[in-house]
PDB file of C-alpha atoms in Angstrom:
ATOM      1  CA  MET G   1      17.221   2.579 -23.022  1.00 32.00           C
ATOM      2  CA  GLU G   2      15.075  -0.015 -24.745  1.00 38.00           C
ATOM      3  CA  TRP G   3      13.218  -2.223 -22.303  1.00 43.00           C
ATOM      4  CA  GLY G   4      12.799  -5.941 -22.637  1.00 46.00           C
ATOM      5  CA  ASN G   5      12.845  -8.215 -19.638  1.00 52.00           C
ATOM      6  CA  ALA G   6      14.313  -7.264 -16.294  1.00 55.00           C
ATOM      7  CA  SER G   7      14.820 -10.102 -13.854  1.00 53.00           C
ATOM      8  CA  SER G   8      13.661  -9.890 -10.231  1.00 56.00           C
ATOM      9  CA  PHE G   9      16.575 -11.612  -8.561  1.00 53.00           C
ATOM     10  CA  TYR G  10      16.548 -13.624  -5.328  1.00 56.00           C
ATOM     11  CA  MET G  11      19.678 -13.631  -3.197  1.00 59.00           C
ATOM     12  CA  VAL G  12      21.495 -16.670  -1.831  1.00 65.00           C
ATOM     13  CA  GLU G  13      21.532 -16.964   1.944  1.00 58.00           C
ATOM     14  CA  ARG G  14      23.388 -18.859   4.586  1.00 58.00           C
ATOM     15  CA  VAL G  15      23.009 -19.218   8.336  1.00 48.00           C
ATOM     16  CA  LYS G  16      25.964 -18.724  10.654  1.00 50.00           C
ATOM     17  CA  ILE G  17      25.533 -19.185  14.399  1.00 45.00           C
ATOM     18  CA  GLY G  18      21.797 -18.763  14.094  1.00 51.00           C
ATOM     19  CA  SER G  19      21.880 -15.507  12.162  1.00 64.00           C
ATOM     20  CA  LEU G  20      21.196 -14.635   8.549  1.00 68.00           C
ATOM     21  CA  GLU G  21      24.119 -13.928   6.258  1.00 78.00           C
ATOM     22  CA  ILE G  22      24.220 -13.244   2.538  1.00 82.00           C
ATOM     23  CA  ASP G  23      26.482 -15.393   0.402  1.00 84.00           C
ATOM     24  CA  PHE G  24      27.667 -12.595  -1.874  1.00 88.00           C
ATOM     25  CA  ASP G  25      29.812 -14.764  -4.142  1.00 88.00           C
ATOM     26  CA  ALA G  26      26.989 -17.223  -4.783  1.00 85.00           C
ATOM     27  CA  THR G  27      24.508 -14.385  -5.237  1.00 87.00           C
ATOM     28  CA  GLN G  28      26.689 -12.694  -7.849  1.00 91.00           C
ATOM     29  CA  LYS G  29      27.185 -15.998  -9.652  1.00 89.00           C
ATOM     30  CA  GLN G  30      23.445 -16.629  -9.671  1.00 87.00           C
ATOM     31  CA  ALA G  31      22.684 -13.148 -11.015  1.00 91.00           C
ATOM     32  CA  ALA G  32      25.323 -13.458 -13.729  1.00 93.00           C
ATOM     33  CA  GLY G  33      23.921 -16.846 -14.693  1.00 91.00           C
ATOM     34  CA  ILE G  34      20.560 -15.241 -15.413  1.00 92.00           C
ATOM     35  CA  LEU G  35      21.924 -12.239 -17.295  1.00 93.00           C
ATOM     36  CA  LYS G  36      24.189 -14.236 -19.605  1.00 93.00           C
ATOM     37  CA  VAL G  37      21.447 -16.507 -20.996  1.00 94.00           C
ATOM     38  CA  PRO G  38      20.302 -15.449 -24.496  1.00 94.00           C
ATOM     39  CA  GLY G  39      16.881 -15.953 -25.992  1.00 94.00           C
ATOM     40  CA  LYS G  40      16.490 -17.637 -29.358  1.00 94.00           C
ATOM     41  CA  GLY G  41      16.901 -14.264 -31.041  1.00 94.00           C
ATOM     42  CA  GLY G  42      20.137 -13.554 -29.205  1.00 94.00           C
ATOM     43  CA  SER G  43      18.947 -10.839 -26.809  1.00 93.00           C
ATOM     44  CA  ARG G  44      19.327 -11.033 -23.045  1.00 94.00           C
ATOM     45  CA  MET G  45      17.727  -9.607 -19.938  1.00 93.00           C
ATOM     46  CA  SER G  46      18.010  -5.832 -20.104  1.00 92.00           C
ATOM     47  CA  GLY G  47      17.912  -5.151 -16.373  1.00 93.00           C
ATOM     48  CA  LEU G  48      18.551  -6.665 -12.945  1.00 93.00           C
ATOM     49  CA  VAL G  49      16.167  -6.135 -10.032  1.00 91.00           C
ATOM     50  CA  GLY G  50      17.614  -6.636  -6.559  1.00 89.00           C
ATOM     51  CA  SER G  51      15.852  -6.390  -3.207  1.00 85.00           C
ATOM     52  CA  GLU G  52      12.545  -5.100  -4.436  1.00 78.00           C
ATOM     53  CA  LEU G  53       9.863  -4.436  -1.853  1.00 74.00           C
ATOM     54  CA  ALA G  54       7.876  -7.634  -2.337  1.00 65.00           C
ATOM     55  CA  GLY G  55      11.090  -9.624  -1.835  1.00 64.00           C
ATOM     56  CA  GLU G  56      13.735 -10.287   0.744  1.00 70.00           C
ATOM     57  CA  ASN G  57      14.392  -6.813   2.040  1.00 70.00           C
ATOM     58  CA  SER G  58      11.468  -7.301   4.436  1.00 69.00           C
ATOM     59  CA  TYR G  59      13.818  -9.277   6.687  1.00 73.00           C
ATOM     60  CA  LEU G  60      17.148  -7.634   5.826  1.00 80.00           C
ATOM     61  CA  SER G  61      18.685  -4.845   7.853  1.00 85.00           C
ATOM     62  CA  ASN G  62      19.392  -1.641   5.945  1.00 89.00           C
ATOM     63  CA  LYS G  63      23.129  -2.423   6.066  1.00 91.00           C
ATOM     64  CA  GLN G  64      22.563  -5.911   4.645  1.00 88.00           C
ATOM     65  CA  ARG G  65      20.324  -4.578   1.911  1.00 90.00           C
ATOM     66  CA  LEU G  66      22.812  -1.948   0.785  1.00 94.00           C
ATOM     67  CA  SER G  67      25.652  -4.494   0.859  1.00 93.00           C
ATOM     68  CA  LEU G  68      23.565  -6.854  -1.291  1.00 91.00           C
ATOM     69  CA  LEU G  69      22.841  -4.123  -3.819  1.00 94.00           C
ATOM     70  CA  LYS G  70      26.479  -3.055  -3.898  1.00 96.00           C
ATOM     71  CA  SER G  71      27.503  -6.591  -4.828  1.00 94.00           C
ATOM     72  CA  LEU G  72      24.776  -6.811  -7.490  1.00 94.00           C
ATOM     73  CA  SER G  73      25.841  -3.466  -8.957  1.00 96.00           C
ATOM     74  CA  GLU G  74      29.137  -5.102  -9.925  1.00 96.00           C
ATOM     75  CA  VAL G  75      27.254  -7.779 -11.879  1.00 95.00           C
ATOM     76  CA  ALA G  76      24.934  -5.237 -13.505  1.00 95.00           C
ATOM     77  CA  GLU G  77      27.929  -3.160 -14.581  1.00 96.00           C
ATOM     78  CA  GLU G  78      29.694  -6.226 -16.004  1.00 96.00           C
ATOM     79  CA  TYR G  79      26.668  -7.071 -18.146  1.00 95.00           C
ATOM     80  CA  ASN G  80      25.894  -3.426 -18.953  1.00 95.00           C
ATOM     81  CA  VAL G  81      22.353  -3.433 -17.564  1.00 94.00           C
ATOM     82  CA  PRO G  82      20.724  -1.092 -15.041  1.00 95.00           C
ATOM     83  CA  LEU G  83      20.402  -2.190 -11.435  1.00 95.00           C
ATOM     84  CA  ILE G  84      16.864  -1.612 -10.189  1.00 94.00           C
ATOM     85  CA  SER G  85      15.612  -1.706  -6.611  1.00 93.00           C
ATOM     86  CA  GLY G  86      12.526  -0.620  -4.704  1.00 91.00           C
ATOM     87  CA  ALA G  87      11.593   2.013  -2.139  1.00 92.00           C
ATOM     88  CA  THR G  88       8.630   3.013  -0.034  1.00 91.00           C
ATOM     89  CA  ALA G  89       8.160   4.893   3.238  1.00 91.00           C
ATOM     90  CA  GLU G  90       5.493   6.442   5.417  1.00 91.00           C
ATOM     91  CA  THR G  91       6.570   9.976   4.542  1.00 94.00           C
ATOM     92  CA  LYS G  92       8.086  11.616   1.484  1.00 95.00           C
ATOM     93  CA  GLU G  93      11.039  12.782   3.584  1.00 96.00           C
ATOM     94  CA  GLU G  94      11.854   9.201   4.638  1.00 96.00           C
ATOM     95  CA  LEU G  95      11.514   8.097   1.029  1.00 96.00           C
ATOM     96  CA  ALA G  96      14.038  10.737  -0.081  1.00 97.00           C
ATOM     97  CA  LYS G  97      16.603   9.381   2.385  1.00 97.00           C
ATOM     98  CA  ILE G  98      16.097   5.827   1.109  1.00 96.00           C
ATOM     99  CA  ILE G  99      16.633   6.939  -2.492  1.00 97.00           C
ATOM    100  CA  GLU G 100      19.796   8.776  -1.459  1.00 97.00           C
ATOM    101  CA  GLY G 101      21.105   5.604   0.177  1.00 97.00           C
ATOM    102  CA  LEU G 102      20.297   3.423  -2.844  1.00 97.00           C
ATOM    103  CA  ALA G 103      22.178   5.816  -5.119  1.00 98.00           C
ATOM    104  CA  THR G 104      25.363   5.339  -3.068  1.00 97.00           C
ATOM    105  CA  VAL G 105      25.551   1.591  -3.833  1.00 97.00           C
ATOM    106  CA  GLY G 106      25.088   1.700  -7.586  1.00 97.00           C
ATOM    107  CA  VAL G 107      21.313   1.482  -8.020  1.00 97.00           C
ATOM    108  CA  ASP G 108      20.348   3.106 -11.321  1.00 97.00           C
ATOM    109  CA  THR G 109      16.545   3.083 -11.081  1.00 96.00           C
ATOM    110  CA  VAL G 110      14.317   3.060  -7.994  1.00 96.00           C
ATOM    111  CA  MET G 111      10.868   1.487  -8.235  1.00 94.00           C
ATOM    112  CA  VAL G 112       8.804   3.727  -5.960  1.00 95.00           C
ATOM    113  CA  MET G 113       5.804   2.210  -4.245  1.00 91.00           C
ATOM    114  CA  PRO G 114       3.032   4.407  -2.788  1.00 92.00           C
ATOM    115  CA  PRO G 115       3.363   5.566   0.832  1.00 90.00           C
ATOM    116  CA  LYS G 116       3.354   2.767   3.383  1.00 86.00           C
ATOM    117  CA  THR G 117       0.473   4.134   5.454  1.00 87.00           C
ATOM    118  CA  LYS G 118      -2.769   2.735   6.827  1.00 85.00           C
ATOM    119  CA  GLU G 119      -4.785   5.708   5.669  1.00 88.00           C
ATOM    120  CA  ILE G 120      -5.154   6.158   1.913  1.00 88.00           C
ATOM    121  CA  PRO G 121      -3.342   9.368   0.915  1.00 91.00           C
ATOM    122  CA  SER G 122      -5.148  12.013  -1.080  1.00 93.00           C
ATOM    123  CA  GLU G 123      -4.196  12.506  -4.731  1.00 94.00           C
ATOM    124  CA  LYS G 124      -2.375  15.700  -3.700  1.00 95.00           C
ATOM    125  CA  GLU G 125      -0.393  13.906  -0.983  1.00 94.00           C
ATOM    126  CA  MET G 126       0.415  11.042  -3.331  1.00 95.00           C
ATOM    127  CA  TYR G 127       1.670  13.386  -6.028  1.00 96.00           C
ATOM    128  CA  GLU G 128       3.828  15.319  -3.551  1.00 96.00           C
ATOM    129  CA  TYR G 129       5.328  12.024  -2.343  1.00 96.00           C
ATOM    130  CA  TYR G 130       6.366  11.107  -5.876  1.00 96.00           C
ATOM    131  CA  ALA G 131       7.392  14.659  -6.794  1.00 96.00           C
ATOM    132  CA  LEU G 132       9.913  14.756  -3.939  1.00 96.00           C
ATOM    133  CA  SER G 133      11.224  11.319  -4.916  1.00 96.00           C
ATOM    134  CA  GLU G 134      11.738  12.645  -8.458  1.00 96.00           C
ATOM    135  CA  ALA G 135      13.538  15.748  -7.209  1.00 97.00           C
ATOM    136  CA  THR G 136      15.765  13.603  -4.988  1.00 97.00           C
ATOM    137  CA  ALA G 137      16.488  11.235  -7.872  1.00 97.00           C
ATOM    138  CA  LYS G 138      17.588  14.188  -9.987  1.00 97.00           C
ATOM    139  CA  ASP G 139      19.911  15.390  -7.213  1.00 97.00           C
ATOM    140  CA  VAL G 140      21.620  12.005  -6.741  1.00 98.00           C
ATOM    141  CA  GLY G 141      21.693  10.917 -10.388  1.00 97.00           C
ATOM    142  CA  VAL G 142      19.204   8.068 -10.544  1.00 97.00           C
ATOM    143  CA  THR G 143      15.859   7.576 -12.257  1.00 97.00           C
ATOM    144  CA  ILE G 144      12.577   6.439 -10.743  1.00 97.00           C
ATOM    145  CA  MET G 145       9.835   4.058 -11.786  1.00 96.00           C
ATOM    146  CA  PRO G 146       6.421   4.598 -10.150  1.00 96.00           C
ATOM    147  CA  TYR G 147       5.212   1.142  -9.173  1.00 93.00           C
ATOM    148  CA  ASN G 148       1.516   0.328  -9.075  1.00 90.00           C
ATOM    149  CA  ASN G 149       0.987  -2.955  -7.208  1.00 84.00           C
ATOM    150  CA  PRO G 150      -2.349  -2.874  -5.364  1.00 78.00           C
ATOM    151  CA  ASP G 151      -3.060  -6.615  -5.647  1.00 66.00           C
ATOM    152  CA  ALA G 152      -0.481  -9.054  -4.259  1.00 56.00           C
ATOM    153  CA  ALA G 153       1.589  -6.464  -2.378  1.00 58.00           C
ATOM    154  CA  GLY G 154      -1.415  -4.685  -0.904  1.00 63.00           C
ATOM    155  CA  TYR G 155      -0.102  -1.168  -1.502  1.00 73.00           C
ATOM    156  CA  HIS G 156      -2.369   1.789  -2.181  1.00 84.00           C
ATOM    157  CA  SER G 157      -3.466   1.910  -5.794  1.00 87.00           C
ATOM    158  CA  LEU G 158      -2.231   4.682  -8.079  1.00 91.00           C
ATOM    159  CA  SER G 159      -5.078   6.190 -10.093  1.00 93.00           C
ATOM    160  CA  THR G 160      -4.821   6.407 -13.865  1.00 93.00           C
ATOM    161  CA  ASP G 161      -4.875  10.201 -13.662  1.00 94.00           C
ATOM    162  CA  LEU G 162      -2.000  10.185 -11.166  1.00 95.00           C
ATOM    163  CA  LEU G 163       0.018   7.778 -13.320  1.00 95.00           C
ATOM    164  CA  LYS G 164      -0.449  10.143 -16.266  1.00 94.00           C
ATOM    165  CA  ARG G 165       0.872  13.052 -14.214  1.00 95.00           C
ATOM    166  CA  LEU G 166       3.829  11.060 -12.919  1.00 95.00           C
ATOM    167  CA  SER G 167       4.751   9.719 -16.336  1.00 94.00           C
ATOM    168  CA  VAL G 168       5.832  13.155 -17.593  1.00 93.00           C
ATOM    169  CA  LEU G 169       8.239  13.878 -14.720  1.00 95.00           C
ATOM    170  CA  SER G 170      11.753  14.193 -16.130  1.00 94.00           C
ATOM    171  CA  MET G 171      13.380  11.462 -14.011  1.00 96.00           C
ATOM    172  CA  VAL G 172      10.640   8.894 -14.577  1.00 95.00           C
ATOM    173  CA  THR G 173      12.097   6.280 -16.918  1.00 93.00           C
ATOM    174  CA  ALA G 174       9.055   3.964 -16.976  1.00 94.00           C
ATOM    175  CA  LEU G 175       5.921   2.938 -15.112  1.00 95.00           C
ATOM    176  CA  LYS G 176       5.633  -0.535 -13.612  1.00 94.00           C
ATOM    177  CA  ILE G 177       2.089  -1.877 -13.646  1.00 92.00           C
ATOM    178  CA  SER G 178       1.625  -4.987 -11.516  1.00 88.00           C
ATOM    179  CA  THR G 179      -1.999  -5.842 -12.079  1.00 85.00           C
ATOM    180  CA  ILE G 180      -3.824  -8.379 -14.207  1.00 87.00           C
ATOM    181  CA  ASP G 181      -5.983  -5.573 -15.608  1.00 88.00           C
ATOM    182  CA  VAL G 182      -3.874  -4.576 -18.618  1.00 91.00           C
ATOM    183  CA  SER G 183      -6.471  -2.153 -19.974  1.00 92.00           C
ATOM    184  CA  ILE G 184      -4.820   0.583 -17.916  1.00 92.00           C
ATOM    185  CA  ILE G 185      -1.718   0.185 -20.120  1.00 94.00           C
ATOM    186  CA  GLU G 186      -3.681   0.875 -23.275  1.00 93.00           C
ATOM    187  CA  THR G 187      -5.402   3.842 -21.610  1.00 93.00           C
ATOM    188  CA  LEU G 188      -2.073   5.390 -20.605  1.00 94.00           C
ATOM    189  CA  LEU G 189      -0.540   4.857 -24.028  1.00 94.00           C
ATOM    190  CA  LEU G 190      -3.482   6.504 -25.756  1.00 92.00           C
ATOM    191  CA  GLU G 191      -2.506   9.621 -23.802  1.00 88.00           C
ATOM    192  CA  ASN G 192       1.242   9.266 -24.437  1.00 89.00           C
ATOM    193  CA  LYS G 193       2.348   6.838 -27.148  1.00 89.00           C
ATOM    194  CA  ASP G 194       6.030   7.253 -26.175  1.00 89.00           C
ATOM    195  CA  LEU G 195       5.481   6.163 -22.577  1.00 91.00           C
ATOM    196  CA  LYS G 196       7.521   3.190 -21.344  1.00 93.00           C
ATOM    197  CA  ILE G 197       5.419   0.721 -19.333  1.00 94.00           C
ATOM    198  CA  LEU G 198       6.626  -2.531 -17.813  1.00 94.00           C
ATOM    199  CA  ALA G 199       4.303  -5.371 -16.856  1.00 92.00           C
ATOM    200  CA  GLY G 200       4.905  -6.694 -13.373  1.00 89.00           C
ATOM    201  CA  VAL G 201       2.836  -9.900 -13.393  1.00 89.00           C
ATOM    202  CA  ASP G 202       4.237 -12.863 -15.324  1.00 91.00           C
ATOM    203  CA  THR G 203       0.858 -14.299 -16.307  1.00 92.00           C
ATOM    204  CA  VAL G 204      -0.083 -11.206 -18.350  1.00 92.00           C
ATOM    205  CA  THR G 205       3.246 -10.269 -19.958  1.00 92.00           C
ATOM    206  CA  VAL G 206       2.043 -11.176 -23.450  1.00 95.00           C
ATOM    207  CA  TYR G 207      -1.318  -9.433 -23.007  1.00 95.00           C
ATOM    208  CA  ALA G 208       0.473  -6.369 -21.631  1.00 95.00           C
ATOM    209  CA  GLY G 209       2.694  -6.378 -24.707  1.00 94.00           C
ATOM    210  CA  LEU G 210      -0.359  -6.538 -26.940  1.00 94.00           C
ATOM    211  CA  ALA G 211      -1.696  -3.506 -25.057  1.00 95.00           C
ATOM    212  CA  GLY G 212       1.580  -1.691 -25.755  1.00 94.00           C
ATOM    213  CA  ALA G 213       3.895  -2.436 -22.817  1.00 94.00           C
ATOM    214  CA  SER G 214       7.605  -2.144 -23.582  1.00 91.00           C
ATOM    215  CA  GLY G 215       8.540  -5.232 -21.559  1.00 92.00           C
ATOM    216  CA  GLY G 216       8.172  -6.817 -18.183  1.00 92.00           C
ATOM    217  CA  ILE G 217       9.867  -7.412 -14.860  1.00 91.00           C
ATOM    218  CA  THR G 218       9.800 -11.128 -14.317  1.00 90.00           C
ATOM    219  CA  GLY G 219      10.039 -13.514 -11.402  1.00 88.00           C
ATOM    220  CA  VAL G 220       9.706 -16.765 -13.331  1.00 92.00           C
ATOM    221  CA  GLY G 221      12.463 -15.519 -15.649  1.00 92.00           C
ATOM    222  CA  THR G 222      14.996 -16.127 -12.890  1.00 90.00           C
ATOM    223  CA  ILE G 223      14.215 -19.828 -13.215  1.00 92.00           C
ATOM    224  CA  PHE G 224      13.662 -20.098 -16.974  1.00 94.00           C
ATOM    225  CA  PRO G 225      15.517 -17.073 -18.400  1.00 93.00           C
ATOM    226  CA  LYS G 226      15.871 -18.420 -21.959  1.00 94.00           C
ATOM    227  CA  ALA G 227      12.132 -19.003 -22.301  1.00 95.00           C
ATOM    228  CA  SER G 228      11.296 -15.684 -20.695  1.00 94.00           C
ATOM    229  CA  VAL G 229      13.645 -13.687 -22.934  1.00 94.00           C
ATOM    230  CA  THR G 230      12.481 -15.570 -26.033  1.00 95.00           C
ATOM    231  CA  MET G 231       8.866 -14.817 -25.157  1.00 95.00           C
ATOM    232  CA  GLN G 232       9.686 -11.108 -24.846  1.00 93.00           C
ATOM    233  CA  GLU G 233      11.534 -11.209 -28.169  1.00 94.00           C
ATOM    234  CA  CYS G 234       8.367 -12.596 -29.745  1.00 95.00           C
ATOM    235  CA  VAL G 235       6.257  -9.894 -28.098  1.00 93.00           C
ATOM    236  CA  LEU G 236       8.514  -7.106 -29.353  1.00 90.00           C
ATOM    237  CA  ASN G 237       8.507  -8.654 -32.855  1.00 93.00           C
ATOM    238  CA  GLY G 238       4.735  -9.025 -32.903  1.00 94.00           C
ATOM    239  CA  GLU G 239       4.948 -12.818 -33.049  1.00 96.00           C
ATOM    240  CA  TRP G 240       1.929 -13.172 -30.815  1.00 96.00           C
ATOM    241  CA  ALA G 241       1.089 -16.844 -31.439  1.00 96.00           C
ATOM    242  CA  GLU G 242       4.577 -18.023 -30.476  1.00 96.00           C
ATOM    243  CA  ALA G 243       4.735 -15.638 -27.510  1.00 96.00           C
ATOM    244  CA  ASN G 244       1.426 -16.981 -26.248  1.00 95.00           C
ATOM    245  CA  LYS G 245       2.593 -20.590 -26.566  1.00 96.00           C
ATOM    246  CA  ILE G 246       5.629 -19.860 -24.385  1.00 96.00           C
ATOM    247  CA  SER G 247       3.444 -17.985 -21.914  1.00 95.00           C
ATOM    248  CA  GLN G 248       1.119 -20.981 -21.694  1.00 95.00           C
ATOM    249  CA  ALA G 249       4.086 -23.284 -21.134  1.00 95.00           C
ATOM    250  CA  LEU G 250       5.256 -21.101 -18.257  1.00 95.00           C
ATOM    251  CA  ASN G 251       1.773 -20.453 -16.923  1.00 93.00           C
ATOM    252  CA  SER G 252       1.727 -23.048 -14.143  1.00 93.00           C
ATOM    253  CA  LEU G 253       4.771 -21.432 -12.545  1.00 93.00           C
ATOM    254  CA  SER G 254       3.903 -17.854 -13.526  1.00 91.00           C
ATOM    255  CA  TYR G 255       0.704 -18.047 -11.499  1.00 85.00           C
ATOM    256  CA  PRO G 256       2.405 -17.649  -8.064  1.00 82.00           C
ATOM    257  CA  ASP G 257       3.932 -14.343  -9.233  1.00 78.00           C
ATOM    258  CA  ALA G 258       0.648 -12.576  -8.452  1.00 75.00           C
ATOM    259  CA  GLN G 259       0.214 -14.168  -5.014  1.00 78.00           C
ATOM    260  CA  PRO G 260       1.066 -12.624  -1.609  1.00 75.00           C
ATOM    261  CA  LEU G 261       3.689 -15.361  -1.012  1.00 80.00           C
ATOM    262  CA  LEU G 262       5.262 -14.899  -4.440  1.00 81.00           C
ATOM    263  CA  MET G 263       8.810 -14.680  -3.066  1.00 80.00           C
ATOM    264  CA  GLU G 264       8.473 -17.869  -1.046  1.00 82.00           C
ATOM    265  CA  TYR G 265       6.887 -19.736  -3.973  1.00 87.00           C
ATOM    266  CA  LEU G 266       9.321 -18.619  -6.653  1.00 86.00           C
ATOM    267  CA  LYS G 267      12.385 -18.978  -4.476  1.00 84.00           C
ATOM    268  CA  LEU G 268      11.389 -22.542  -3.640  1.00 87.00           C
ATOM    269  CA  ALA G 269      10.950 -23.200  -7.356  1.00 90.00           C
ATOM    270  CA  MET G 270      14.415 -21.774  -7.976  1.00 87.00           C
ATOM    271  CA  GLY G 271      15.791 -24.057  -5.293  1.00 86.00           C
ATOM    272  CA  ILE G 272      14.138 -27.076  -6.941  1.00 89.00           C
ATOM    273  CA  HIS G 273      15.567 -25.971 -10.291  1.00 90.00           C
ATOM    274  CA  HIS G 274      19.099 -25.810  -8.847  1.00 85.00           C
ATOM    275  CA  ASN G 275      18.778 -28.934  -6.656  1.00 83.00           C
ATOM    276  CA  ASP G 276      19.107 -26.739  -3.576  1.00 74.00           C
ATOM    277  CA  VAL G 277      15.744 -27.055  -1.840  1.00 69.00           C
ATOM    278  CA  ALA G 278      17.237 -27.262   1.656  1.00 63.00           C
ATOM    279  CA  GLY G 279      20.240 -25.031   0.993  1.00 57.00           C
ATOM    280  CA  GLY G 280      20.961 -21.329   0.570  1.00 55.00           C
ATOM    281  CA  LEU G 281      18.084 -20.737  -1.840  1.00 61.00           C
ATOM    282  CA  ARG G 282      15.442 -21.285   0.819  1.00 59.00           C
ATOM    283  CA  THR G 283      13.652 -18.230   2.057  1.00 58.00           C
ATOM    284  CA  PHE G 284      13.678 -16.794   5.557  1.00 60.00           C
ATOM    285  CA  GLY G 285      10.249 -15.358   4.925  1.00 61.00           C
ATOM    286  CA  LYS G 286       7.023 -17.110   5.856  1.00 70.00           C
ATOM    287  CA  LYS G 287       7.333 -20.887   6.008  1.00 80.00           C
ATOM    288  CA  LEU G 288       5.307 -22.766   3.447  1.00 84.00           C
ATOM    289  CA  THR G 289       3.039 -25.633   4.368  1.00 88.00           C
ATOM    290  CA  GLN G 290       3.794 -29.078   3.016  1.00 89.00           C
ATOM    291  CA  GLN G 291       0.823 -28.764   0.677  1.00 92.00           C
ATOM    292  CA  GLN G 292       2.160 -25.468  -0.683  1.00 91.00           C
ATOM    293  CA  ILE G 293       5.566 -27.083  -1.218  1.00 89.00           C
ATOM    294  CA  TYR G 294       3.965 -29.969  -3.128  1.00 91.00           C
ATOM    295  CA  ASP G 295       1.997 -27.468  -5.211  1.00 93.00           C
ATOM    296  CA  VAL G 296       5.077 -25.422  -6.158  1.00 91.00           C
ATOM    297  CA  ARG G 297       7.005 -28.577  -7.061  1.00 92.00           C
ATOM    298  CA  ALA G 298       4.150 -29.782  -9.281  1.00 94.00           C
ATOM    299  CA  ARG G 299       3.906 -26.384 -10.953  1.00 95.00           C
ATOM    300  CA  TYR G 300       7.662 -26.319 -11.599  1.00 94.00           C
ATOM    301  CA  ILE G 301       7.633 -29.818 -13.106  1.00 94.00           C
ATOM    302  CA  THR G 302       4.668 -28.942 -15.341  1.00 96.00           C
ATOM    303  CA  ALA G 303       6.366 -25.786 -16.647  1.00 96.00           C
ATOM    304  CA  LYS G 304       9.648 -27.600 -17.234  1.00 95.00           C
ATOM    305  CA  GLU G 305       7.974 -30.416 -19.166  1.00 95.00           C
ATOM    306  CA  ARG G 306       5.943 -27.984 -21.298  1.00 95.00           C
ATOM    307  CA  LEU G 307       9.059 -26.000 -22.174  1.00 93.00           C
ATOM    308  CA  GLU G 308      10.979 -29.172 -23.068  1.00 89.00           C
ATOM    309  CA  ILE G 309       8.213 -30.134 -25.487  1.00 81.00           C
ATOM    310  CA  ARG G 310       8.462 -26.695 -27.127  1.00 70.00           C
ATOM    311  CA  THR G 311      12.230 -26.966 -27.551  1.00 57.00           C
TER     312      THR G 311
END
């Protein structure tokens, strides 16, 4: 498939008798609302990311997570885009079981983070971890996307040499690089010009495209999908000046995407955007301070005003 933007989606929640529930109808509606928005060139998001590892699955049970993904798979199928989710584990055997479970609920591509261990694995151990995930993916009919996110998420870093080795595995559809250092993208593409690489940090999407990335997985695109898709259209068309202007307009709100509390920040911004700050769009993750709430609101307003000037 041709990559453009894929949207990292945030579910809608509700509380019933003190416990967390997922509002599946509202979540599906929200996801569809993002996928149906065209950019100025007429293209749309080309993927839907649900329950990735830096998001809400940290406080969902496995049953809740699979139910969420099952409901999102219906939306992804309706809009003919792949459903993408994330996986990590302490051992390669545990990871294989997670991938098997994700395949049963309609996930098409699994973003695989490095092992969730305190000790840094050796290159051999890391490769074996990914090799088993690739073999499992082949058995259950999904693809995988090695996911390098050593900054905000705090996972072990994947070396450039390891990424090169992983990129040629048959079930690897793309690499996701979530770092502000985009030089690694150019380095990888010099080795394999046909490699698909997705940027994972909103602030560097344009720079990643200039380095050769095929697209990006966006958080801020859930709030401003038209601007995000239009920016990616410009990147793919080589219209760098216009792409950079949109990136600058979004920059105030893109910044939190590379922070440890990215889910809390961006979900609050989504709530502000939909006039639902105290409703189902709040997060059950770490509570933000009042100063952080003020900061997110100011960043959202700045981005919105800059985009209105551009349109």
